[in-house]
Coordinates of N, CA and C and ligand atoms in Angstrom, one line a residue:
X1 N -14.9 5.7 -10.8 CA -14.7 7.0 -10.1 C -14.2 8.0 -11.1
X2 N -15.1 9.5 -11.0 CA -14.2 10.3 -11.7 C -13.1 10.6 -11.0
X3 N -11.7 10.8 -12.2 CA -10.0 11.1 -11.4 C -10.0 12.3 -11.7
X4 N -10.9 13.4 -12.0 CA -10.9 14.7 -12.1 C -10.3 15.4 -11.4
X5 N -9.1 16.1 -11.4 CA -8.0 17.0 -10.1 C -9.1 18.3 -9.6
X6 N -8.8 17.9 -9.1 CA -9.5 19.4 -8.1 C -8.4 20.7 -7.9
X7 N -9.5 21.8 -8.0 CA -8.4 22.6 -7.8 C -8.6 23.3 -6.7
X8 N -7.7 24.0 -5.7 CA -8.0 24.0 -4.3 C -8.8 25.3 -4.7
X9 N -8.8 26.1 -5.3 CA -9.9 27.2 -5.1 C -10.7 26.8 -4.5
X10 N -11.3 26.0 -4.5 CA -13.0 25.7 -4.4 C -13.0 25.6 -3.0
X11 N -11.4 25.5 -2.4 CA -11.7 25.7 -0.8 C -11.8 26.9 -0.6
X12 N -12.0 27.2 1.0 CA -11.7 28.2 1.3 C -10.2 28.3 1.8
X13 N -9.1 29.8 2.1 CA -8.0 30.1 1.9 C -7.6 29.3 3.4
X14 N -7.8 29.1 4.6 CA -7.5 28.1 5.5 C -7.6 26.7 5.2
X15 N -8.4 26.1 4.4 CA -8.4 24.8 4.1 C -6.9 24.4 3.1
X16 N -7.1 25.6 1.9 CA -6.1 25.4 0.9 C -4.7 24.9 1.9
X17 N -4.7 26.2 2.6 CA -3.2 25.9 3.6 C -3.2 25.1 4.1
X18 N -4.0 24.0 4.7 CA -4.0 22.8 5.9 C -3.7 21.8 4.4
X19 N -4.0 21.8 2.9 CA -3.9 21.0 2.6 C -2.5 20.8 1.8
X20 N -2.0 21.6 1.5 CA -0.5 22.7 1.2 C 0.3 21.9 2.3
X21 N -0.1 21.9 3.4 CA 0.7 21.3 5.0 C 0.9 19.8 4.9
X22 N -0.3 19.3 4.8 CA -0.3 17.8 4.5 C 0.6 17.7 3.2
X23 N 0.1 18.2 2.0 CA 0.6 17.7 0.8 C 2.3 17.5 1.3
X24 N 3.2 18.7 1.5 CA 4.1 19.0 1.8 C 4.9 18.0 3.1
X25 N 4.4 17.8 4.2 CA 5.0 16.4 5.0 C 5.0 16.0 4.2
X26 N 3.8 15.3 3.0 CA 4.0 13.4 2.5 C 2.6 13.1 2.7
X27 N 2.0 13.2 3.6 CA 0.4 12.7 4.2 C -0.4 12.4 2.8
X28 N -0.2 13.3 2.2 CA -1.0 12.9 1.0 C -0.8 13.9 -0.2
X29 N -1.3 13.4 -1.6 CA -0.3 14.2 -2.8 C -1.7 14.4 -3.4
X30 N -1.6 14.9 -4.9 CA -2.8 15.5 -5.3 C -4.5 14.9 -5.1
X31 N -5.2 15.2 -4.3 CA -6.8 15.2 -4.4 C -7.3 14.9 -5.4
X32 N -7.8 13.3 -5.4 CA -8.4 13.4 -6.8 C -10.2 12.5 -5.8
X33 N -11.5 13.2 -6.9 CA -12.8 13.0 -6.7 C -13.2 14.3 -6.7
X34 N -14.5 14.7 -5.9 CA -14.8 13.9 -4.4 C -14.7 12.5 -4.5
X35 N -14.7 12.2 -3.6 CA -15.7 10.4 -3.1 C -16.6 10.3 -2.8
X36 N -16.8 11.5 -1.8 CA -17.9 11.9 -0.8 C -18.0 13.2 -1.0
X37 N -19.3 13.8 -0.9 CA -19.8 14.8 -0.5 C -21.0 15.4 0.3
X38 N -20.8 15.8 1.2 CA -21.9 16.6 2.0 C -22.3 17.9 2.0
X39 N -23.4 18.3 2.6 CA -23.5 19.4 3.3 C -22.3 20.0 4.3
X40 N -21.8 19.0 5.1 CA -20.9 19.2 6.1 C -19.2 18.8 5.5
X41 N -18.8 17.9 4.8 CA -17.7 17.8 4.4 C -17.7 16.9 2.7
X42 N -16.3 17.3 2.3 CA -15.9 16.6 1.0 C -14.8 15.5 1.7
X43 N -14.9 14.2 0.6 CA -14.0 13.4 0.9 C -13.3 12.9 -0.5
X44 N -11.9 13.1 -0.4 CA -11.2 12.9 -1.7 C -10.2 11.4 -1.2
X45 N -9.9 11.1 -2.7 CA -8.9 10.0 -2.6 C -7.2 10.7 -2.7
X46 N -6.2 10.0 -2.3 CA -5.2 10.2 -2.4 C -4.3 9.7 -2.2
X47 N -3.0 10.1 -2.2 CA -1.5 8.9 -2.1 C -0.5 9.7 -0.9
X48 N -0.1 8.7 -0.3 CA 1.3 9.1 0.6 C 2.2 9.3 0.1
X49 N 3.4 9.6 0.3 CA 4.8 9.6 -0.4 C 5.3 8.1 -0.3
X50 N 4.6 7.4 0.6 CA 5.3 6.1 0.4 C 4.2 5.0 -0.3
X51 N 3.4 5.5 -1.4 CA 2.1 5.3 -2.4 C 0.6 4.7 -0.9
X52 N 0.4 5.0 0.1 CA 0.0 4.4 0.9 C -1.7 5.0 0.7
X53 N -2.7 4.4 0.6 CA -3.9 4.6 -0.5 C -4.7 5.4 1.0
X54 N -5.1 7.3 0.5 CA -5.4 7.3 1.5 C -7.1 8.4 1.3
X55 N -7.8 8.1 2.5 CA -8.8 9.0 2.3 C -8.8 10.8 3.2
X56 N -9.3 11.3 2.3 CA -8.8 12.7 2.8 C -10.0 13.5 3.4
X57 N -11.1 13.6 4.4 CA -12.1 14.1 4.9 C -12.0 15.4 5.2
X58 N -12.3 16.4 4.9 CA -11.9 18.1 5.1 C -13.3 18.3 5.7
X59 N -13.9 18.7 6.8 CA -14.5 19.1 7.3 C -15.0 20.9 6.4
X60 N -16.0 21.2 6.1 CA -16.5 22.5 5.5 C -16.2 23.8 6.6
X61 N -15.9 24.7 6.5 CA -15.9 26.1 7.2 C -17.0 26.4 6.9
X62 N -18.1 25.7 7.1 CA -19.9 26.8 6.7 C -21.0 26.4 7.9
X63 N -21.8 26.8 7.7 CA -22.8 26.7 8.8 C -23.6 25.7 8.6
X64 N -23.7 24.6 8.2 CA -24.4 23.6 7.9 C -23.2 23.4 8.9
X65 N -22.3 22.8 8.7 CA -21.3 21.6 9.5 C -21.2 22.4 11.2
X66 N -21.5 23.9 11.2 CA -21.4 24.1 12.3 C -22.9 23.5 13.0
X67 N -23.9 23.6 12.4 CA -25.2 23.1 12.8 C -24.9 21.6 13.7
X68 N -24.2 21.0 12.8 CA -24.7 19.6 13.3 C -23.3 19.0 14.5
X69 N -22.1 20.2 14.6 CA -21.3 19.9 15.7 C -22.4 19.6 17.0
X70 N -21.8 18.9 17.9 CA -22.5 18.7 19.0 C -22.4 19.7 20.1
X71 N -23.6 19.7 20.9 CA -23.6 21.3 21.6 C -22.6 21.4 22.6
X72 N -21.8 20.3 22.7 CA -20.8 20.2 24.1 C -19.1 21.0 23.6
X73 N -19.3 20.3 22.1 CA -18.0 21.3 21.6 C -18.2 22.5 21.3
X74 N -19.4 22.9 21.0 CA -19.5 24.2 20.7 C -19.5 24.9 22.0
X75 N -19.9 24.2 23.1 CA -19.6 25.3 24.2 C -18.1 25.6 24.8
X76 N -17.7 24.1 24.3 CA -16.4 24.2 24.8 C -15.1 25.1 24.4
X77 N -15.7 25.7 22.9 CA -14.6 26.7 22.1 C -15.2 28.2 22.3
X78 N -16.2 28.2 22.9 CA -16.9 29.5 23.3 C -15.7 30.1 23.7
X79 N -15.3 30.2 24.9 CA -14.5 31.4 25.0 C -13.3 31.2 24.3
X80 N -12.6 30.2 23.6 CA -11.2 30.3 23.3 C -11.1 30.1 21.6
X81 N -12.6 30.8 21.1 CA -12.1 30.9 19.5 C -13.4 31.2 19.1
X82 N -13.2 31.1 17.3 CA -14.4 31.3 16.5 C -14.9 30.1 16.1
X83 N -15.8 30.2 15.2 CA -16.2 29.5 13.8 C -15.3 28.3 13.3
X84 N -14.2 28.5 12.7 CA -12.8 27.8 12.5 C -12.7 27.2 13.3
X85 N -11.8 27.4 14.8 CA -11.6 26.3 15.8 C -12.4 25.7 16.5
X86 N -13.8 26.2 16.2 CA -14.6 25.0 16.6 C -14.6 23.9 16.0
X87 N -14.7 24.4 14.4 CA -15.0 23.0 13.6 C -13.4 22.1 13.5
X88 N -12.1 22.9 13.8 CA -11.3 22.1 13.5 C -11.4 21.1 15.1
X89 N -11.9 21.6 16.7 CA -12.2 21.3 17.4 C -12.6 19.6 16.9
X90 N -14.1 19.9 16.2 CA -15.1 19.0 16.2 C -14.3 17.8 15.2
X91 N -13.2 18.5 14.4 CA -12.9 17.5 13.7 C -11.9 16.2 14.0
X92 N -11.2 16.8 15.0 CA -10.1 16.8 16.0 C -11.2 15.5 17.0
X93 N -12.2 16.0 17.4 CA -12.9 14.8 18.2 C -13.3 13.6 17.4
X94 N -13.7 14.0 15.9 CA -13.9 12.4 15.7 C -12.8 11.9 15.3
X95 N -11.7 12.4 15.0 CA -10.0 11.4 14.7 C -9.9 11.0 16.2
X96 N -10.3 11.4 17.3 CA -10.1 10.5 18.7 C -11.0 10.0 18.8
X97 N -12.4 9.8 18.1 CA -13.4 8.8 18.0 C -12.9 7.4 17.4
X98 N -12.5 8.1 16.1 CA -12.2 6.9 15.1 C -11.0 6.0 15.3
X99 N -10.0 6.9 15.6 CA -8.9 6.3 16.9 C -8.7 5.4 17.7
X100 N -9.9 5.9 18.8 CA -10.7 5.1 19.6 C -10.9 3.9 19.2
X101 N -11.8 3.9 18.4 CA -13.2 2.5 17.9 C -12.1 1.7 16.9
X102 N -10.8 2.2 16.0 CA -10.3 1.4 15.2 C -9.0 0.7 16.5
X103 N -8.3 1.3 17.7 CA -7.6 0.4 18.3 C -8.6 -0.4 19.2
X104 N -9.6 -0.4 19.2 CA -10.4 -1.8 20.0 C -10.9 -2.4 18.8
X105 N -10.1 -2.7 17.7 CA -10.8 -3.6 16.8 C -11.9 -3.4 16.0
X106 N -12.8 -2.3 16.3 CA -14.2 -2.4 15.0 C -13.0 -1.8 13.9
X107 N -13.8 -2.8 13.1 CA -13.4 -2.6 11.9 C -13.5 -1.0 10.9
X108 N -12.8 0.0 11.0 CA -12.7 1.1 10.9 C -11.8 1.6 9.4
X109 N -11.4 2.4 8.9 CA -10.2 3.1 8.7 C -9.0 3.6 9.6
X110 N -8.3 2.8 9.4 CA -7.1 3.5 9.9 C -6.7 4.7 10.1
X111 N -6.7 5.4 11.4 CA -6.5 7.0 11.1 C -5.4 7.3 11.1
X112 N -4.8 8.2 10.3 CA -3.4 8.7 9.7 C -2.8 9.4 10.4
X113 N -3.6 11.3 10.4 CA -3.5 12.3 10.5 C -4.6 13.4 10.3
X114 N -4.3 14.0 11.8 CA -5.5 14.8 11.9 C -4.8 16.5 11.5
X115 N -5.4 17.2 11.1 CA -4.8 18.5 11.1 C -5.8 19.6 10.7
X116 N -5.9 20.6 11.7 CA -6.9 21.4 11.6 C -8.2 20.5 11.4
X117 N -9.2 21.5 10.0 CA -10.0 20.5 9.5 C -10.3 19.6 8.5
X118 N -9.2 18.5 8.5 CA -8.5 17.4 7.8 C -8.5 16.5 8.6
X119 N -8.8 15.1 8.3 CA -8.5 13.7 8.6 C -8.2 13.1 7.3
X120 N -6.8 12.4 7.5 CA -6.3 11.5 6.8 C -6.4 9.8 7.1
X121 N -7.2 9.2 6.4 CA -7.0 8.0 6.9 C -7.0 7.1 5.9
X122 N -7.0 5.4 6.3 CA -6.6 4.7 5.1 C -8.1 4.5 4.4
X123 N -7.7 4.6 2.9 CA -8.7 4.6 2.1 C -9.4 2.9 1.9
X124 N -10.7 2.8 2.2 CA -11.5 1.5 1.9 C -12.0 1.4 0.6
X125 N -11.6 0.3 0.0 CA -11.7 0.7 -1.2 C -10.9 -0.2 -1.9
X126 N -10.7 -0.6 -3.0 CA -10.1 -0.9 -4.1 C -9.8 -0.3 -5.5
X127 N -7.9 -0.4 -5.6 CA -8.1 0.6 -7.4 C -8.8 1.6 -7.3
X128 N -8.7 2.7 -6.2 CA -8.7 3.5 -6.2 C -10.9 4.0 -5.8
X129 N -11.4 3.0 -6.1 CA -12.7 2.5 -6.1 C -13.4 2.9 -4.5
X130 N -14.1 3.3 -4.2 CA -14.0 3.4 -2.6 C -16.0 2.5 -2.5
X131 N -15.3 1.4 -1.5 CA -16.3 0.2 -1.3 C -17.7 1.3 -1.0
X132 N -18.8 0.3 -1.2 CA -20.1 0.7 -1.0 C -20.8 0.6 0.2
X133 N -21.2 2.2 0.5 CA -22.0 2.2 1.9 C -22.9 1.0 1.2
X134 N -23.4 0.2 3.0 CA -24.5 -0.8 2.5 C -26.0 -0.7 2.1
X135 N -26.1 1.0 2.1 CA -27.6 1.2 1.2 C -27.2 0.6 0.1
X136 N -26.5 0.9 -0.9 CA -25.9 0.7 -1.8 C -25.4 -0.9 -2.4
X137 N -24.6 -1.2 -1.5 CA -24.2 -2.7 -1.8 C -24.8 -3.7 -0.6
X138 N -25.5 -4.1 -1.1 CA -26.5 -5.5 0.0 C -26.1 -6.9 -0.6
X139 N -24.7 -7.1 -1.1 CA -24.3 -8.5 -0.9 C -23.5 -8.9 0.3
X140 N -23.8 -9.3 1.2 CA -23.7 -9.2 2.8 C -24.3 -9.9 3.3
X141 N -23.3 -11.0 4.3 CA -24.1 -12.0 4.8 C -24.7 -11.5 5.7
X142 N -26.0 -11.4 5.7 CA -26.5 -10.6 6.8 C -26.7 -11.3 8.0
X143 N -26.6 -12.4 8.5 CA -26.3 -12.8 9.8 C -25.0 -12.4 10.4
X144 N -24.2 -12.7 9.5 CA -22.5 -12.6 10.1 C -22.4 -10.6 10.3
X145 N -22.6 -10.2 9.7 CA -22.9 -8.5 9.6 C -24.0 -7.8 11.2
X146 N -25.1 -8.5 11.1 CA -25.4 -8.7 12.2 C -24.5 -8.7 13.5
X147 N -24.0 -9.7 13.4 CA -23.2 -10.3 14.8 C -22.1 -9.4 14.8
X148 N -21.6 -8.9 13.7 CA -20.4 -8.1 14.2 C -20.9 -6.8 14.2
X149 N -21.7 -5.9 13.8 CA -22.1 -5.1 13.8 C -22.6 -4.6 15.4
X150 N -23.2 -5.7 16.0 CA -23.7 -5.4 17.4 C -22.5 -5.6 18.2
X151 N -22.1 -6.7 18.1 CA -20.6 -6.7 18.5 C -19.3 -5.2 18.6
X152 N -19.6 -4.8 18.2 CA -19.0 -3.9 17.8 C -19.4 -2.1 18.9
X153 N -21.2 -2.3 18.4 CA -21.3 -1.8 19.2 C -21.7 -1.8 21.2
X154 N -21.2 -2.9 21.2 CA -21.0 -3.6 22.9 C -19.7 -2.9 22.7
X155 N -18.8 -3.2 21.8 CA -17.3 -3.2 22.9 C -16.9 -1.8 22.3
X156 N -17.5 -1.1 21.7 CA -17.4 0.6 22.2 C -17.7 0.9 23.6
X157 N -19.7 0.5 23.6 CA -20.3 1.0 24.5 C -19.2 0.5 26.0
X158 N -19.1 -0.5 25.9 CA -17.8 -1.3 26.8 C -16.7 -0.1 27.7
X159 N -16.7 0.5 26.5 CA -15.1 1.5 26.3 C -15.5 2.6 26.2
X160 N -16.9 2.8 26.7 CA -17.8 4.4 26.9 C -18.0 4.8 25.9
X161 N -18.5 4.6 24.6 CA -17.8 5.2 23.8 C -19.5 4.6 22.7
X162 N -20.4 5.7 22.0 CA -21.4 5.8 21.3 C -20.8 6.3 19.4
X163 N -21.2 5.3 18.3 CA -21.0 5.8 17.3 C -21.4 6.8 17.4
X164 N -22.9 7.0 17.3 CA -23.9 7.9 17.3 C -24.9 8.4 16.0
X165 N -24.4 7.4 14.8 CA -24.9 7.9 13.5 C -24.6 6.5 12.9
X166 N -24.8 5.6 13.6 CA -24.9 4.4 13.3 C -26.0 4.3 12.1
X167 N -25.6 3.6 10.7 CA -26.7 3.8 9.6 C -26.0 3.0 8.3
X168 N -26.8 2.2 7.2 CA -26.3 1.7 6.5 C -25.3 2.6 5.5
X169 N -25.8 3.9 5.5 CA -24.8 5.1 5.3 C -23.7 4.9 5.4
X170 N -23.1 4.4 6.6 CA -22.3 5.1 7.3 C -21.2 3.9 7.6
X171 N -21.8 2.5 6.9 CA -21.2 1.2 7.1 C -21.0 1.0 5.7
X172 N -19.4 1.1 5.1 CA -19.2 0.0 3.8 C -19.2 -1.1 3.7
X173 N -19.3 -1.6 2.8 CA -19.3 -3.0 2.1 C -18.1 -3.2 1.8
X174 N -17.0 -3.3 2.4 CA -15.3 -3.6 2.2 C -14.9 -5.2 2.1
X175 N -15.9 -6.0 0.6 CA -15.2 -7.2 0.1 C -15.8 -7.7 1.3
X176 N -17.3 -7.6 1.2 CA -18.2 -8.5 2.2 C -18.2 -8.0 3.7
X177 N -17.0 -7.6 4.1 CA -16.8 -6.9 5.7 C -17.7 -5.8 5.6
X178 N -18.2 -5.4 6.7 CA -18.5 -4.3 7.2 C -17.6 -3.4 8.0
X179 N -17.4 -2.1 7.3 CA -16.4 -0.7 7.6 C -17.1 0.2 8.3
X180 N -16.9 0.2 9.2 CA -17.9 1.5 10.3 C -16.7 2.9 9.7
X181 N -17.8 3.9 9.3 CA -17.0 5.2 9.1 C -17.6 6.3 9.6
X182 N -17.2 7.5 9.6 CA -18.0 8.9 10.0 C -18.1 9.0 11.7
X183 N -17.4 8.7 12.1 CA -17.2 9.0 13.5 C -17.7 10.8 14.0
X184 N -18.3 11.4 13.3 CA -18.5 13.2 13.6 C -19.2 12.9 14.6
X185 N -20.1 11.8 15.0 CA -21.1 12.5 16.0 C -21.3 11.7 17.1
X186 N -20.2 11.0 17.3 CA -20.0 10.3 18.4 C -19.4 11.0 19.5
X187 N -20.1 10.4 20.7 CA -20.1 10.6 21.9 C -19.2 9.5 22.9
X188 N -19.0 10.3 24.2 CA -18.9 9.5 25.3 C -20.2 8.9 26.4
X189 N -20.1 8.0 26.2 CA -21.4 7.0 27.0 C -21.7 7.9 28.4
X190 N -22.7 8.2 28.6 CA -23.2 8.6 30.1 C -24.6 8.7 30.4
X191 N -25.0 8.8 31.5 CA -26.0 9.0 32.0 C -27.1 10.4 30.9
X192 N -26.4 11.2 30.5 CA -26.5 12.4 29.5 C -27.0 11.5 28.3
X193 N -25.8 10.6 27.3 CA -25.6 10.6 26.1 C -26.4 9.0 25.8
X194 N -27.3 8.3 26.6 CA -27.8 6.8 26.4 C -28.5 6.9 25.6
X195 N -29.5 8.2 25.1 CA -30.6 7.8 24.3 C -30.1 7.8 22.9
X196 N -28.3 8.5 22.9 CA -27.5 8.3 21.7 C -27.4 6.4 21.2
X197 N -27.0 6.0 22.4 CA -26.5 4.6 22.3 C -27.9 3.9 21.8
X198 N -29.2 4.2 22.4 CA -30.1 3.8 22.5 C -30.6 4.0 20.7
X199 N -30.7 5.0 20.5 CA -31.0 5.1 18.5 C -30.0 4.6 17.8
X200 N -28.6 4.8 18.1 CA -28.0 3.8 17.2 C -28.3 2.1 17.2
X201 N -28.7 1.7 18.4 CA -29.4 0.6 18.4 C -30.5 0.1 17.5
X202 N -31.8 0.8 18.0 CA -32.6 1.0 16.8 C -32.9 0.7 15.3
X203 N -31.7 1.5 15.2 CA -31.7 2.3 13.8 C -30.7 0.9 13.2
X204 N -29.6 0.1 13.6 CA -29.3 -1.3 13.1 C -30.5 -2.7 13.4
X205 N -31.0 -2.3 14.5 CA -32.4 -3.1 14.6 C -33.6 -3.1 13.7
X206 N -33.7 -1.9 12.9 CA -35.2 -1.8 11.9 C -34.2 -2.2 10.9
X207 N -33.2 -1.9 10.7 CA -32.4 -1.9 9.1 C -32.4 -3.2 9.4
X208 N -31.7 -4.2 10.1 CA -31.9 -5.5 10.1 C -33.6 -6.2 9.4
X209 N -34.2 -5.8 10.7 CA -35.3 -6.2 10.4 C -36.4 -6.0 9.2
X210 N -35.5 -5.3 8.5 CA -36.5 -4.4 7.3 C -35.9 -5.8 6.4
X211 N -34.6 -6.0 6.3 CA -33.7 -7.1 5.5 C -34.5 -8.8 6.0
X212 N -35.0 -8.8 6.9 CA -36.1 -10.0 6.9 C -35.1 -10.8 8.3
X213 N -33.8 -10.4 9.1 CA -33.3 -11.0 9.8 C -34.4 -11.0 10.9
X214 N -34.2 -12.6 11.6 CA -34.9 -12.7 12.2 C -34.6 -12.7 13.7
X215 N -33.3 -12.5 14.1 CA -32.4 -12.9 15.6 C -32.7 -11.8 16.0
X216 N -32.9 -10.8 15.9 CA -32.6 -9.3 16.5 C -32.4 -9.6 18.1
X217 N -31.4 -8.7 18.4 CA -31.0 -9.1 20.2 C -31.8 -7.6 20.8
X218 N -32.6 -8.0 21.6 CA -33.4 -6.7 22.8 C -32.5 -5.4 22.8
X219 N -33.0 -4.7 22.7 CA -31.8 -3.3 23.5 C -31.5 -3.2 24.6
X220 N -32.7 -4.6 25.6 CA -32.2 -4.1 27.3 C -30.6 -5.0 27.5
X221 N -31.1 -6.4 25.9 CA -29.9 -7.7 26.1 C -28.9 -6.6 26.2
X222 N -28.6 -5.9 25.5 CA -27.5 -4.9 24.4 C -26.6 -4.5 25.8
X223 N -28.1 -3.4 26.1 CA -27.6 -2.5 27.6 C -26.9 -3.4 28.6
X224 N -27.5 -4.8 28.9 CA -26.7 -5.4 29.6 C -25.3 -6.2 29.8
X225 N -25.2 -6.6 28.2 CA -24.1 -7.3 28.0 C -22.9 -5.7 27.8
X226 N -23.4 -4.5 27.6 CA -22.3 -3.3 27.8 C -22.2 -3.5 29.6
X227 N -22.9 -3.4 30.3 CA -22.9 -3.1 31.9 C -23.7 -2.2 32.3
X228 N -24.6 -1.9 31.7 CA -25.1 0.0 32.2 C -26.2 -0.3 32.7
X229 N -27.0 -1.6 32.9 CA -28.1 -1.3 32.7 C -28.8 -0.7 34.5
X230 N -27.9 -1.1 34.9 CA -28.2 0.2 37.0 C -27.4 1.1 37.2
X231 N -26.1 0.9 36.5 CA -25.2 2.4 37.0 C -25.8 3.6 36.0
X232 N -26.3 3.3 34.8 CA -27.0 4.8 34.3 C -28.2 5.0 34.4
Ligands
ADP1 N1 -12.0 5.9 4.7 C1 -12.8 5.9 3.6 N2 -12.5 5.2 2.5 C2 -13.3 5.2 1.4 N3 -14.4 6.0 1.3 C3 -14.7 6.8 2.3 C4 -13.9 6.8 3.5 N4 -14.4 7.7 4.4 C5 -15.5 8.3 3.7 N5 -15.6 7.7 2.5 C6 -16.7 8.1 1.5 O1 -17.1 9.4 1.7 C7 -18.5 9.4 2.1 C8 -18.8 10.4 3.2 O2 -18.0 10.2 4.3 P1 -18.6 10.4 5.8 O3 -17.4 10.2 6.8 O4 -19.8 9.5 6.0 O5 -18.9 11.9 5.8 P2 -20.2 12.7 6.2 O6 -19.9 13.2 7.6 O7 -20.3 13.9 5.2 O8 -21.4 11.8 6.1 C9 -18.8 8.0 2.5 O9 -20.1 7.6 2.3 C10 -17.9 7.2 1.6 O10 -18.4 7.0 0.4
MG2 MG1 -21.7 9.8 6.7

């Protein structure tokens, strides 16, 4: 990894300050990377005051990241802000996504601290190293990855609760485990949001299947062993 410091210019003058805030509690001390970058957000490595190894997600203030907020939060900041509190909004939902999905056990990052458009959470990774989405690293037992993988998504769906961007993207390779990350576009389960549940399905079903596994479980098995398959 490059340890290149960043300098906050490169934010914009609201981000600088949310990061000034964190720095200042403790949450985390100088930004070093990216690790991550998108269209929609950067993600830096960094340290707590009590050395606690953390990742830093800043959500972007631009119209790409407003694009791909979900239409429910964007209507929901309509009358009580701009641009900014939507997206600190949206950011705000997936720290109660990831929240969510890490106290029922999928194996997650630890969330820290949410602030404005900042999530702080525990860094996956080693030495500073941040583990490989599994496009990337495919030494993975892919049976056992399988089982928890679906597993995983039952006892969300369980707890109403849709990744939504379920993708080898979006799953590290954490020392053979699989790390579900990027909680941005997750939903709540409903009669509305199934065809969400229903592609993240999919989309670990072809990935599977593209890898030569041969178990794959039905999506009606899936729907059923969640409960939904007559109440939605
Ligand atoms: N908790 C974390 N620990 C280590 N690396 C992370 C963590 N969260 C994100 N990353 C890195 O940052 C990248 C982008 O993060 P992600 O949450 O998927 O953002 P985006 O919404 O832009 O796709 C990931 O692919 C991963 O490399
Ligand atoms: Mg992602």
């Amino acid at each position: 990894m490059s340890k290149s410091k960043v300098f906050l210019h490169v934010f914009d003058e609201e981000t600088s300050r949310a990061v000034n805030k964190l720095q200042g509690d403790g949450y985390i001390s100088t930004l070093l990377g990216p690790i991550g970058t998108g269209k929609e957000s950067y993600v830096f490595y960094s340290e707590s005051f009590n050395n606690r190894k953390v990742a830093v997600k800043l959500h972007r203030h631009n119209i790409y990241s407003f694009k791909k907020i979900p239409a429910y939060i964007k209507l929901r900041g309509k009358k009580s802000g701009g641009f900014m509190k939507r997206i600190n909004d949206w950011t705000r939902f997936e720290y109660n996504f990831l929240s969510k999905a890490h106290n029922l056990g999928v194996n997650s990052p630890e969330p820290i601290r949410c602030y404005e458009n900042i999530i702080v959470m525990d860094f996956v990774g080693k030495d500073g190293i941040p583990s490989k989405p599994a496009i990337k690293d495919k030494s993975f037992d892919v049976e056992m990855w399988y089982t928890s993988i679906i597993g995983f998504i039952i006892k969300m769906g369980r707890n109403d609760m849709i990744h939504g961007d379920l993708s080898p993207y979006n799953i590290l390779n954490n020392g053979g485990n699989p790390y579900i990350i990027d909680f941005s576009q997750s939903l709540k389960l409903s009669i509305f949001t199934k065809d969400f549940l229903s592609r993240d399905i999919d989309n670990i079903n072809n990935w599977f299947r593209s890898l030569g596994y041969k178990e794959l479980k039905e999506k009606e098995v899936i729907f059923k062993e969640i409960g939904i398959e007559n109440e939605i």
